[in-house]
Coordinates of C-alpha atoms and ligand atoms in Angstrom, one line a residue:
X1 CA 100.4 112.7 78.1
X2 CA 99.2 109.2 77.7
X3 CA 96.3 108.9 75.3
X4 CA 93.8 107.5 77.8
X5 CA 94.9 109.8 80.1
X6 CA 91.6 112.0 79.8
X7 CA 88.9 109.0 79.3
X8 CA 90.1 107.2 82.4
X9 CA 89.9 110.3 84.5
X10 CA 86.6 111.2 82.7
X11 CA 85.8 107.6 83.6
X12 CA 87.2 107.9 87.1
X13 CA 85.1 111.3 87.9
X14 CA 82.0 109.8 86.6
X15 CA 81.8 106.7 86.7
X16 CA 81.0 103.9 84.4
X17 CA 78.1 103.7 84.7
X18 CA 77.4 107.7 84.3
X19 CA 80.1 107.8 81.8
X20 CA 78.5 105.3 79.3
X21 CA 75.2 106.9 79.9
X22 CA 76.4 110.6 79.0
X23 CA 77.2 108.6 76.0
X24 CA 81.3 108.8 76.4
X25 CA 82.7 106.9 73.7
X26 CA 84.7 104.9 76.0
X27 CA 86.6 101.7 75.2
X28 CA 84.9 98.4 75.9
X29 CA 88.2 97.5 78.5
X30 CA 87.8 100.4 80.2
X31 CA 84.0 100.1 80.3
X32 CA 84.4 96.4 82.1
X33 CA 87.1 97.0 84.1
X34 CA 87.7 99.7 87.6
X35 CA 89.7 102.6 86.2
X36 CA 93.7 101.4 86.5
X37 CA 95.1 105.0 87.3
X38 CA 93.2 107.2 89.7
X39 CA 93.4 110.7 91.8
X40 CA 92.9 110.9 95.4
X41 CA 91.4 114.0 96.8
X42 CA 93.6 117.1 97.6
X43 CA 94.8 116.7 100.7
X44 CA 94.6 113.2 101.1
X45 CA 97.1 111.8 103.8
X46 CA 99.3 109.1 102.7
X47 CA 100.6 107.2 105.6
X48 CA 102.6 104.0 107.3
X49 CA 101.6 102.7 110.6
X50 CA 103.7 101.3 113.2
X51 CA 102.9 100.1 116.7
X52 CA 104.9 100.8 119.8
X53 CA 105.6 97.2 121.3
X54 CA 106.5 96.1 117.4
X55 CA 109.7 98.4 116.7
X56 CA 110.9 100.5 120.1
X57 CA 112.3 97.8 121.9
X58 CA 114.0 99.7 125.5
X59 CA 111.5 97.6 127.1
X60 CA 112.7 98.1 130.5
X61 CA 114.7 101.6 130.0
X62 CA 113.9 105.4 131.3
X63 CA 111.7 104.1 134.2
X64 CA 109.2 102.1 131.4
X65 CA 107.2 99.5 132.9
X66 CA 106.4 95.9 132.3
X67 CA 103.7 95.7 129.4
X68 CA 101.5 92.5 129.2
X69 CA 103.2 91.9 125.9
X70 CA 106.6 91.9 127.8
X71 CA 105.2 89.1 130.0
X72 CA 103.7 87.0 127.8
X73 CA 107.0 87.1 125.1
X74 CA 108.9 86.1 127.9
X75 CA 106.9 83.2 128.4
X76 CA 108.4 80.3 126.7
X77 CA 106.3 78.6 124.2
X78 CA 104.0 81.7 123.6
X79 CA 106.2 83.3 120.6
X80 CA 107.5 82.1 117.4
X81 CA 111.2 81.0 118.0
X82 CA 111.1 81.8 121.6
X83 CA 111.6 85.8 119.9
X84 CA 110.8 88.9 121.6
X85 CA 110.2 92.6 121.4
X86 CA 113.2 93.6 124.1
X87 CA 115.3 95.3 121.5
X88 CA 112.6 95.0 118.0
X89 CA 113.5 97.6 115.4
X90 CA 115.1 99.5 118.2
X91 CA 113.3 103.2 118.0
X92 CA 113.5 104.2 121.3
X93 CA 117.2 104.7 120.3
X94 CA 117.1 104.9 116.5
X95 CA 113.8 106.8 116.0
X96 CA 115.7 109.0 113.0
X97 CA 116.2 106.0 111.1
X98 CA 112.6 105.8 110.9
X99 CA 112.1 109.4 110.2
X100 CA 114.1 109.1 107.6
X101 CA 112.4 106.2 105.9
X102 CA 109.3 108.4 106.6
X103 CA 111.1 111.3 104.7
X104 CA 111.9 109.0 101.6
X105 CA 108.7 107.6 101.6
X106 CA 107.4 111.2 101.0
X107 CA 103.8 110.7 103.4
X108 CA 102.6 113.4 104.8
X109 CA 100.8 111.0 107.5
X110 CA 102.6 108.8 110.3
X111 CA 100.7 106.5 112.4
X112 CA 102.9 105.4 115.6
X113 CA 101.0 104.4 119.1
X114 CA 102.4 104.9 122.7
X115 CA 103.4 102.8 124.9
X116 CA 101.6 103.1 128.0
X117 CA 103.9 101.8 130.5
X118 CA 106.3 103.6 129.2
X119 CA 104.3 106.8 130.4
X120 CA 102.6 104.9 133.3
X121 CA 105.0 102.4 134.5
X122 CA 102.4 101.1 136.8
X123 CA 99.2 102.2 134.9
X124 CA 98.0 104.9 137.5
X125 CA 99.8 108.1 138.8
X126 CA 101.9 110.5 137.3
X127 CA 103.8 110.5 133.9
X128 CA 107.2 109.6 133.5
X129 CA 108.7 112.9 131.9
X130 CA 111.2 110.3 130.1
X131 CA 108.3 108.5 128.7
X132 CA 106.9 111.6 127.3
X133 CA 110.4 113.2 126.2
X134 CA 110.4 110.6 123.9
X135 CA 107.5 110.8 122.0
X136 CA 107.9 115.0 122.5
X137 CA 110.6 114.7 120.4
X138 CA 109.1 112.2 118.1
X139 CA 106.1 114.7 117.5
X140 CA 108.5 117.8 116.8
X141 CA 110.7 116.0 114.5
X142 CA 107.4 115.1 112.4
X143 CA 106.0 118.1 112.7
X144 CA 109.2 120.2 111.4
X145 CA 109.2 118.0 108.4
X146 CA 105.6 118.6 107.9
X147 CA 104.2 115.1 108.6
X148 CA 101.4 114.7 110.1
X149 CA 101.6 112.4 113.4
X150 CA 98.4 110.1 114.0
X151 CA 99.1 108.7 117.6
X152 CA 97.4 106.0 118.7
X153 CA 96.8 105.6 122.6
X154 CA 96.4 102.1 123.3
X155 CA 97.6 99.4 120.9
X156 CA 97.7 96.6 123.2
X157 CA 100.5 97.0 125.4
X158 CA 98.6 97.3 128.7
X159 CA 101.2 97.8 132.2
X160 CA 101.5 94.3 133.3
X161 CA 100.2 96.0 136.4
X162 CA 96.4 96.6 135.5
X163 CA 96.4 92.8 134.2
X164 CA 97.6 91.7 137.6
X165 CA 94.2 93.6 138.9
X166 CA 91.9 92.1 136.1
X167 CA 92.4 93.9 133.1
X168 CA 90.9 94.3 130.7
X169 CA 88.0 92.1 132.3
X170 CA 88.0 94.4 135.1
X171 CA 85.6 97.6 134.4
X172 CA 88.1 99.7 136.3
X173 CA 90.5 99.8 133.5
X174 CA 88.4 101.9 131.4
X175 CA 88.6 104.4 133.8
X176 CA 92.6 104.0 134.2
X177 CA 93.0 104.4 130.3
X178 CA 90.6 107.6 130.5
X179 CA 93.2 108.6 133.2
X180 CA 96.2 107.7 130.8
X181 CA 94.8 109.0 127.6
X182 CA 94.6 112.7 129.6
X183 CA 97.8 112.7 130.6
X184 CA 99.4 112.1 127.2
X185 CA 96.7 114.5 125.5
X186 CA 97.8 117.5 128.2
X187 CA 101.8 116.5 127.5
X188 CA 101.3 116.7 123.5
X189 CA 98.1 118.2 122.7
X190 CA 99.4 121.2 121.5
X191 CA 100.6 119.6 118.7
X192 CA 99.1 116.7 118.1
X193 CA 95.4 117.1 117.0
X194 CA 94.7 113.2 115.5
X195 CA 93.9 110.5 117.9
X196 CA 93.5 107.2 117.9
X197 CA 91.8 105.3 120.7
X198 CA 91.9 101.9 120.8
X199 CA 93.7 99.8 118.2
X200 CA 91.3 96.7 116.9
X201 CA 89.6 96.3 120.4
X202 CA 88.0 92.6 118.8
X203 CA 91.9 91.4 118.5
X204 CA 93.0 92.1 121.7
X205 CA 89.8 91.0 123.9
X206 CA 89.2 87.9 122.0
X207 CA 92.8 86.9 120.9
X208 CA 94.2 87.8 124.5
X209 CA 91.4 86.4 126.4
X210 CA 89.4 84.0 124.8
X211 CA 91.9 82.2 122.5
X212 CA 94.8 82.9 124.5
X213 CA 97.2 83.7 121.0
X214 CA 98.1 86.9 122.2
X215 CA 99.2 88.7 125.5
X216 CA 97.9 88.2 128.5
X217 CA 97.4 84.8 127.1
X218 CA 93.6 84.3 128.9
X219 CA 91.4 81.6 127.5
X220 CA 87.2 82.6 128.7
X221 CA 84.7 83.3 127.1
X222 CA 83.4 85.4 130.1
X223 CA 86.7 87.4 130.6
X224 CA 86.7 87.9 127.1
X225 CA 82.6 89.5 127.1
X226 CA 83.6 91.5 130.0
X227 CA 86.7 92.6 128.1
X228 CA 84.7 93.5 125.0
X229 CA 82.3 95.5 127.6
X230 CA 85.6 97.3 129.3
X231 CA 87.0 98.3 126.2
X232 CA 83.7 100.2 124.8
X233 CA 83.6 101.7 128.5
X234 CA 87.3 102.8 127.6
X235 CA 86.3 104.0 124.4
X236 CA 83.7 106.1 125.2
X237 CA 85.2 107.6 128.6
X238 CA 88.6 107.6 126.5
X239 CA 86.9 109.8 124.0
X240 CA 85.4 112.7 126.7
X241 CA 89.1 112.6 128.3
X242 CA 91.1 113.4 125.2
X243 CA 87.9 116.2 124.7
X244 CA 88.4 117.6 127.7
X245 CA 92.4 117.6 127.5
X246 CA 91.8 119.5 124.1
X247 CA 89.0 120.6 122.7
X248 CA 90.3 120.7 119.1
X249 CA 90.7 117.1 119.0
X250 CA 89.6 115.0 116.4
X251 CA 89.1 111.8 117.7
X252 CA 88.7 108.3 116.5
X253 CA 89.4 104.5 116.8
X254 CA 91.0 101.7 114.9
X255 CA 88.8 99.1 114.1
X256 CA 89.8 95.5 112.6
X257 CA 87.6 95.4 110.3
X258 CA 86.7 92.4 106.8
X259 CA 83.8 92.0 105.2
X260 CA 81.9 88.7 106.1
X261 CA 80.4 87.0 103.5
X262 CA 77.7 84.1 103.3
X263 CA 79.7 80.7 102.0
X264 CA 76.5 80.1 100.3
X265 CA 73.1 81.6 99.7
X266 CA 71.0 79.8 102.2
X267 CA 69.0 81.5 104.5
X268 CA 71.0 80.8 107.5
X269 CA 74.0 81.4 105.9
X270 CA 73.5 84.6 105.3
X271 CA 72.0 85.5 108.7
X272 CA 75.2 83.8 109.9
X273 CA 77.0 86.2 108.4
X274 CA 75.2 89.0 109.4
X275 CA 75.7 88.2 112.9
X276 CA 79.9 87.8 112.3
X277 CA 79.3 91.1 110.6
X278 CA 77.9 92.0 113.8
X279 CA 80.7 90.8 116.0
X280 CA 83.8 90.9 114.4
X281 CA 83.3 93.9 112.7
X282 CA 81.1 97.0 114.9
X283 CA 80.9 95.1 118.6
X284 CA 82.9 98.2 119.2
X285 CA 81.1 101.3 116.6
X286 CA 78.0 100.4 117.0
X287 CA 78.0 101.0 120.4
X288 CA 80.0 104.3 120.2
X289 CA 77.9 106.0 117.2
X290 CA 74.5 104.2 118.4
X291 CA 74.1 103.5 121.6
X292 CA 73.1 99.6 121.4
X293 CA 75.5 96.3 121.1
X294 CA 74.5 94.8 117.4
X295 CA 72.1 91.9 117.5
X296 CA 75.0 89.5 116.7
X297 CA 74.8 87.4 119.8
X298 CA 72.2 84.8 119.8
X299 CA 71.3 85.2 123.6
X300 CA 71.9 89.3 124.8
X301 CA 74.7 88.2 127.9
X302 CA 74.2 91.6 129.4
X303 CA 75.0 90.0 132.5
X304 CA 78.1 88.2 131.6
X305 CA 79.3 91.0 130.2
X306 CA 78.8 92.8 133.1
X307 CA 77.1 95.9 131.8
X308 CA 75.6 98.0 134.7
X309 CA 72.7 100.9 134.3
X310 CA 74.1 104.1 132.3
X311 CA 77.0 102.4 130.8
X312 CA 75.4 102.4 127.1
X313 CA 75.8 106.5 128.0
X314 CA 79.0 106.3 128.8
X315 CA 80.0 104.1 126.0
X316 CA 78.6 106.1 123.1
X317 CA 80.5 108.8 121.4
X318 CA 80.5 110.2 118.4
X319 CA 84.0 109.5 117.0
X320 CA 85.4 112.4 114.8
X321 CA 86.8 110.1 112.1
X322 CA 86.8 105.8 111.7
X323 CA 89.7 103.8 111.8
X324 CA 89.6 100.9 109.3
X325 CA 92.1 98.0 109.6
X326 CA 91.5 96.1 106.5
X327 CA 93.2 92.6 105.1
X328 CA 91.1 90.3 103.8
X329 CA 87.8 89.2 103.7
X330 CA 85.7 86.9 106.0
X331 CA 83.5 83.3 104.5
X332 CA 80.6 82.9 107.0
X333 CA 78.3 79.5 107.4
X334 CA 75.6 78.5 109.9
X335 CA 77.4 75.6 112.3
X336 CA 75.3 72.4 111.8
X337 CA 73.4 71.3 115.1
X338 CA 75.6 68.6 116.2
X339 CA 78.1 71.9 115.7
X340 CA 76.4 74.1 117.7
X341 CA 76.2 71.4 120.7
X342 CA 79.7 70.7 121.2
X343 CA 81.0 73.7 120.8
X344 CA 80.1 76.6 123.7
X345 CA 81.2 79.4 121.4
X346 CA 78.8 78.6 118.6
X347 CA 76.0 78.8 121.4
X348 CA 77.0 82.4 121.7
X349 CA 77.9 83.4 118.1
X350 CA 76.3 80.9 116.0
X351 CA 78.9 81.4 113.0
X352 CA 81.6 79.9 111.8
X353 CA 84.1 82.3 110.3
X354 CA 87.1 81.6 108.2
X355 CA 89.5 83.4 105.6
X356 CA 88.7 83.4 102.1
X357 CA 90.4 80.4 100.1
X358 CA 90.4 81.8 96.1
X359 CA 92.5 84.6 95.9
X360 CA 96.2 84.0 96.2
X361 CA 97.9 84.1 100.0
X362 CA 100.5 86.5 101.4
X363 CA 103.2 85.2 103.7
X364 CA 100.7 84.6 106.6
X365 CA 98.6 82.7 103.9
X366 CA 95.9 85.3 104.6
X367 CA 93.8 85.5 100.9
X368 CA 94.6 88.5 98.6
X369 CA 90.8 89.8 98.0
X370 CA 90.9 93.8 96.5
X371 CA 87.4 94.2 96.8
X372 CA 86.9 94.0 100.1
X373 CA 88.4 97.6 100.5
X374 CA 85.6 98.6 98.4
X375 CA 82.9 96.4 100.6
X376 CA 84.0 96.9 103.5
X377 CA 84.4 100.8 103.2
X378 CA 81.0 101.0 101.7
X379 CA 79.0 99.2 104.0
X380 CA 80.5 101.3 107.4
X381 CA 79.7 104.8 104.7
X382 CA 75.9 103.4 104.1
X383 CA 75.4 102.5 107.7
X384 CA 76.9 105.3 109.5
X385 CA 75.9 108.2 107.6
X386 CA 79.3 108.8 105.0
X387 CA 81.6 108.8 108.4
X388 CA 85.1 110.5 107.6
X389 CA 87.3 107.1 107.8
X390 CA 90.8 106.7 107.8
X391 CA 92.4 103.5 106.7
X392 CA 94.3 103.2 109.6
X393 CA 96.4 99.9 108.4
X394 CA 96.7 97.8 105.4
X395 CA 99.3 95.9 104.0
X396 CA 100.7 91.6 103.1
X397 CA 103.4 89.7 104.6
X398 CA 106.4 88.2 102.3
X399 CA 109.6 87.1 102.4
X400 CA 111.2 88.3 100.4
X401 CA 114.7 88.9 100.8
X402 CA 117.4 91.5 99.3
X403 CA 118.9 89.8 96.1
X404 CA 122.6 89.9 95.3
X405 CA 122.6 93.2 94.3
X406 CA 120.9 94.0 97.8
X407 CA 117.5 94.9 96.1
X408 CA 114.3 93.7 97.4
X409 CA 112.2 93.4 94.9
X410 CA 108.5 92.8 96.1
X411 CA 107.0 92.7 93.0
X412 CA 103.8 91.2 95.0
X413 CA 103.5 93.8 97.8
X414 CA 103.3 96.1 95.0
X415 CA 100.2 94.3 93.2
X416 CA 98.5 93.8 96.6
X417 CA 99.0 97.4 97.4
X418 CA 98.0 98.5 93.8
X419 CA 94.9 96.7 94.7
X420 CA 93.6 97.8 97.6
X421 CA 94.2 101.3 96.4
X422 CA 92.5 100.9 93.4
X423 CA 89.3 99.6 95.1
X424 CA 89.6 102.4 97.4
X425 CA 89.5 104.9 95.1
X426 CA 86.8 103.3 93.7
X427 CA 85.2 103.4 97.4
X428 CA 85.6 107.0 97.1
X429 CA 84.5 107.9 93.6
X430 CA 81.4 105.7 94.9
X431 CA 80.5 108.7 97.6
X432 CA 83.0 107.5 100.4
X433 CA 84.4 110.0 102.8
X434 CA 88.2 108.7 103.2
X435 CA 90.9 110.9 104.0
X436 CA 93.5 108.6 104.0
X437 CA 95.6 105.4 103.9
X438 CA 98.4 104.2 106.1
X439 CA 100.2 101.3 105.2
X440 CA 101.3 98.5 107.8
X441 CA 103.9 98.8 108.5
X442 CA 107.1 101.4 108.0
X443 CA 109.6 98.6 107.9
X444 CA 109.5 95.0 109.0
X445 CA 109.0 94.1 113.0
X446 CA 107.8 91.6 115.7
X447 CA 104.8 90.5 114.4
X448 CA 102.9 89.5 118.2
X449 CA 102.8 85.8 118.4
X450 CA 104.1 84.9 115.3
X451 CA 108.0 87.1 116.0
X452 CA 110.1 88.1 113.3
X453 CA 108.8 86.0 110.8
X454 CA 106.6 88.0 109.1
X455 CA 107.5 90.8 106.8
X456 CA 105.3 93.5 106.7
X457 CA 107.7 95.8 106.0
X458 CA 107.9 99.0 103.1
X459 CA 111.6 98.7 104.4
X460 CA 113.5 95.3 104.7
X461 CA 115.5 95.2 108.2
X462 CA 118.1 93.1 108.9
X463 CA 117.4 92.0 112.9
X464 CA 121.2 91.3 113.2
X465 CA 122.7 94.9 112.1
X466 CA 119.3 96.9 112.0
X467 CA 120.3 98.1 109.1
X468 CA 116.7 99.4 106.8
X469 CA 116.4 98.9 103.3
X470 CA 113.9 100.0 101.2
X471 CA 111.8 97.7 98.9
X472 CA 111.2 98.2 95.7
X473 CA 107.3 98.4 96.9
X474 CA 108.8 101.4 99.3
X475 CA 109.9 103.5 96.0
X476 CA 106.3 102.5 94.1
X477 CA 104.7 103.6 97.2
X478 CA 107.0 106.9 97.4
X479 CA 105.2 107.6 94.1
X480 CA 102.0 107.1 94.6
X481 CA 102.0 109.6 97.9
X482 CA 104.4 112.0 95.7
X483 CA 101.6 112.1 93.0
X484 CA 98.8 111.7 95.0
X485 CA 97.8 108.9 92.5
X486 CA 97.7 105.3 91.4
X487 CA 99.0 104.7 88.2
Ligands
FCB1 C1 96.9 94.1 112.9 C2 97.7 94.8 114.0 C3 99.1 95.2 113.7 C4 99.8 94.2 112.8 C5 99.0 93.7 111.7 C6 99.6 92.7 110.8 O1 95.9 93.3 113.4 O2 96.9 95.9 114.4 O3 99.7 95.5 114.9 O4 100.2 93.2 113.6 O5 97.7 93.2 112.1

């Protein structure tokens, strides 16, 4: 056994602080510095995610519907290299594949999401028993190899259908995904028991409707208030459904979250980034656990947003478990006056948000930032009263490539996830309830708006053969779940 096997863990289950003070004669280094290897909790689940849209492909077999996203990507100009998600990784057909990466991987915890259309072609009626074979057969296969599946309902593939009568925008939808999110609960909730509502409600209202980036490609600011407003209808009225489909249920919902810090220390800086905080991070808990929107905007638009008497009853529900989406971090300043004039957002949200420039970049050229796992994970714990939380996604884009030999060797997916993991096991030693971590994604796929060219993957695909590889980060990460430590 390694020498500093026993101070590190003595380290890890006390912490530095407590350790120096019970007057452990610990080495300076490991004093300074978060403990390098670390234990999660018994049970913990270990986890990829994938998303339906990004990796079944069969977009218009078995009786599934058109899906908002099938629209947009076959709207020129709206996708990187005109690519699309008709065929993706292809798991409507080659779901074992994935299984079997699964199986290598050793988790104990897969997070997948179906695709509504696929079980509503037209977003109302009856299911489509096809639609529901497939994912029936999805859930037994997981089960019988003891993984656990985490199925979220809605991760933004709306039926092209419901956006042709408003959707998300329109009020009624919340009531069509309560309608949805029952019939899928009744069809597999006798073995599934994890849920996952929505999948990072700020992306797809704002992104979809306000910046137009992502499917259905809307750009206003009052669709996208009405859509934020919908979607918190959906989520509490989705919660009650799945609840009333199965009272075991534990049920939660993905949130995007990153921490938002002031660029400076000035007064209205920080309240700046209070109010992003606000926004971008629990426009969509808040409302759920408390009741009340956050005081983010700077003028209430109750009215734009459409919200009617009793809807902050319907909205609120107290989730089971938290989804966190974590990446990166957020840098927040106040916009300057002339700022705030000409631009009609900053009249709303007075902040002006961008990624974090110091840390090195992924892929994407989104900032590699560790602790904001740790920030982010202990700000929801002391707000929320030490909620159970899942991370529900985490994870770096690269390109790398396999090398002669046909290894992929990702030597910085590794460090990233290394990371994160380390400052969430410090999250957790800190008095964090997290039962687990799900890496995104399973193996590369169509990454929305910007295709196939970012890399997300634990497993390298080749689009042309669909032939999956593992990465070298997929064996360290095989490890880690195997052990049920960081080392
Ligand atoms: C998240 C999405 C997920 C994936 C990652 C990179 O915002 O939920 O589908 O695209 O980003």
């Amino acid at each position: 056994m390694h020498t500093c096997t026993r101070r590190r863990f003595l380290q890890f289950a006390l912490g530095t602080a407590s350790a120096a003070a019970l007057g452990l004669n610990l080495p300076v280094d490991l004093l300074a510095a978060p403990a390098t290897a670390a234990t999660f909790p018994r049970g913990f689940f270990w986890g990829a995610a994938t998303a339906a849209y990004q990796i079944e492909g069969a977009w218009n077999e078995d009786g599934k519907g058109e899906s908002i996203w099938d629209r947009f990507a076959h709207t020129p100009g709206k996708i990187k290299n005109g690519d699309t998600g008709d065929v993706a990784c292809d798991s409507y057909h080659r779901w074992r594949d994935d299984l079997a990466l699964i199986k290598e991987l050793k988790l104990n915890s897969y997070r997948f999401s179906i695709s509504w259309p696929r079980i509503q072609p037209w977003g109302v009626g009856s299911a489509n028993p096809k639609g529901l074979e497939y994912y029936s057969r999805l859930v037994d296969a997981l089960l019988e190899a003891k993984i656990r599946p985490l199925v979220t309902l809605y991760h933004w593939d709306l039926p092209q259908k419901l956006e042709d009568a408003g959707g998300w925008p329109n009020r009624d939808t919340a009531a069509r995904f309560a309608d949805y999110a029952a019939l899928v609960v009744r069809a597999l909730g006798d073995r599934v028991t994890d849920w996952i509502l929505l999948n990072e409600a700020i992306s797809f209202t704002t992104e979809g409707y306000l910046q137009g980036i992502k499917a259905p490609g809307k750009k206003s600011i009052h669709d996208a208030l009405r859509a934020t407003h919908t979607a918190n209808l959906a989520q509490g009225m989705g919660f009650r459904a799945v609840k009333a489909a199965q009272a075991k249920a534990r049920v939660g919902s993905a949130f995007n979250m990153s921490p938002c810090q002031p660029a400076t220390k000035s007064q209205a800086d920080k309240l700046a980034a209070e109010r992003a905080h606000g926004f971008r991070n629990v426009w969509f808990l808040e409302p759920a656990l408390k009741g009340r929107y956050p005081e983010a905007l700077s003028l209430f638009p109750e009215y734009l947003m459409g919200v009617k008497s009793g809807d902050m009853e319907q909205i609120r529900a107290p989730l089971d478990f938290l989804g966190i989406n974590l990446y990166d971090r957020t840098i927040v300043s106040a916009p300057s006056a002339g700022e705030r004039l000409f631009n009609a957002q900053y009249w709303l949200l007075p902040a002006k948000m961008e990624r974090g420039q110091q840390g090195p970049k992924t892929g994407f050229g989104w900032e590699v930032w560790p602790a904001a796992m740790y920030d982010m994970v202990m700000r929801v714990t002391r707000d929320y009263g030490r909620p159970v939380i899942e991370i529900t996604e985490n994870g770096c884009s690269y390109e790398d490539v396999p090398d002669a030999n046909g290894v992929i060797n990702d030597v910085r997916r590794i460090e990233y996830l290394r990371g994160y993991l380390r400052e969430l096991a410090r999250a957790i030693h800190d008095g964090a309830h997290v039962r687990g971590y799900h890496v995104w994604t399973l193996m590369d796929n169509f990454e929305w708006e910007a295709g196939y060219s970012q890399r997300f993957g634990l497993a390298y695909v080749d689009f042309k053969t669909q032939k999956q590889t593992m990465k070298e980060s997929g064996k360290w990460y095989a490890q880690v779940a195997g052990a049920n430590a960081i080392t």
